[in-house]
């Protein structure tokens, strides 16, 4: 004869509640599309770096922050340097944090900075001699 399984236990209910809370928090802090900006290896202070479409990610954000103090994000999504920066490696990244302080919702946009490389094309010209 099999033992009867309890229908509900306090620890099981607590686990379900914690799982539900974790699920809600995970959805409340979604990541949006990654953005890549091609920049020169040297960026002067207070210079425009690029623009990110913040509304595409989170329309109701009322607080916009950067995870990196070397970058400032304006309401229209413009990214500016706050200090002069020398990109020593080929890539650097930071996160734009978008928050709605009224409902505590938050979303993130990963911004990847890559060295702007100049591409030189070699044009091969063929010379034809008239006959």
XYZ file of C-alpha atoms in Angstrom:
131
model
C 0.000 0.000 0.000
C 1.432 3.338 -1.016
C 1.679 6.097 1.515
C -0.593 9.063 0.959
C 1.247 12.107 -0.328
C 0.520 15.357 1.480
C -1.412 17.754 -0.722
C 0.414 20.842 0.428
C 3.212 21.588 2.816
C 4.399 24.924 4.141
C 7.863 24.405 2.644
C 6.387 23.477 -0.756
C 4.218 26.589 -0.778
C 7.233 28.705 0.149
C 9.269 27.163 -2.681
C 6.497 27.855 -5.182
C 6.214 31.453 -3.964
C 9.981 31.971 -4.270
C 9.968 30.456 -7.749
C 7.128 32.757 -8.821
C 8.946 35.806 -7.395
C 12.163 34.835 -9.186
C 10.267 34.406 -12.456
C 8.668 37.838 -12.106
C 12.024 39.466 -11.305
C 13.618 37.767 -14.291
C 10.968 39.153 -16.628
C 11.134 42.565 -14.941
C 14.825 42.899 -15.822
C 14.863 41.822 -19.451
C 17.760 42.424 -21.759
C 17.063 44.103 -25.071
C 18.987 43.888 -28.332
C 22.755 44.236 -28.229
C 24.005 47.384 -29.975
C 27.404 47.683 -31.653
C 28.938 51.114 -32.211
C 32.039 51.462 -34.399
C 34.342 54.072 -32.899
C 37.927 55.285 -33.308
C 40.482 53.976 -30.805
C 40.730 57.419 -29.169
C 37.611 59.195 -27.952
C 37.828 62.727 -26.571
C 35.828 63.852 -23.538
C 32.231 64.999 -24.103
C 32.107 63.673 -27.661
C 29.152 62.047 -29.396
C 29.722 58.303 -29.786
C 26.440 57.143 -31.307
C 22.716 56.766 -30.734
C 20.736 53.842 -29.308
C 16.986 53.409 -29.828
C 15.824 53.331 -26.205
C 12.096 53.433 -27.035
C 12.377 50.187 -28.993
C 13.515 48.517 -25.789
C 11.488 50.273 -23.094
C 8.951 53.018 -23.816
C 8.101 53.901 -20.220
C 11.636 54.382 -18.846
C 11.964 57.452 -16.649
C 15.516 56.783 -15.442
C 18.424 56.156 -17.822
C 21.869 55.197 -16.519
C 25.137 53.816 -17.826
C 27.017 51.016 -16.082
C 30.261 52.748 -17.106
C 30.972 56.237 -15.703
C 32.960 57.063 -18.868
C 29.690 57.222 -20.835
C 26.559 59.342 -20.452
C 23.220 58.459 -22.041
C 20.708 61.181 -22.922
C 16.920 60.755 -23.117
C 16.988 60.509 -26.922
C 19.499 57.640 -26.727
C 22.564 59.702 -27.597
C 25.748 58.268 -26.107
C 28.498 60.714 -25.086
C 31.874 60.237 -23.444
C 32.366 61.897 -20.075
C 36.160 61.467 -20.126
C 38.803 60.961 -22.786
C 39.079 57.255 -23.547
C 41.715 55.189 -25.263
C 40.423 51.779 -26.299
C 43.405 49.572 -25.611
C 41.690 46.373 -26.638
C 39.667 45.963 -29.792
C 36.360 45.915 -27.923
C 34.799 47.520 -24.874
C 31.282 47.213 -23.582
C 28.910 48.739 -21.085
C 25.242 48.447 -20.245
C 22.499 51.039 -20.533
C 20.089 50.574 -17.634
C 16.521 51.698 -18.290
C 14.191 51.901 -15.296
C 10.626 52.846 -14.529
C 10.720 53.963 -10.899
C 6.929 53.859 -10.575
C 6.534 50.123 -11.206
C 10.172 49.078 -10.492
C 10.587 47.598 -13.972
C 14.091 47.589 -15.445
C 15.592 46.641 -18.804
C 19.157 46.537 -20.067
C 20.839 47.219 -23.389
C 24.357 45.903 -23.925
C 26.476 48.367 -25.917
C 29.594 47.014 -27.591
C 32.226 49.467 -28.804
C 34.446 48.189 -31.599
C 37.413 49.871 -33.234
C 36.427 51.580 -36.427
C 38.629 50.087 -39.080
C 39.323 51.792 -42.341
C 38.854 49.558 -45.293
C 40.916 50.360 -48.305
C 39.833 48.809 -51.542
C 42.344 48.175 -54.215
C 40.946 48.966 -57.576
C 42.485 46.985 -60.346
C 42.421 48.782 -63.630
C 43.037 47.117 -66.903
C 44.518 49.164 -69.649
C 43.567 48.280 -73.143
C 45.746 49.455 -75.974
C 43.918 50.424 -79.148
C 44.732 48.241 -82.116
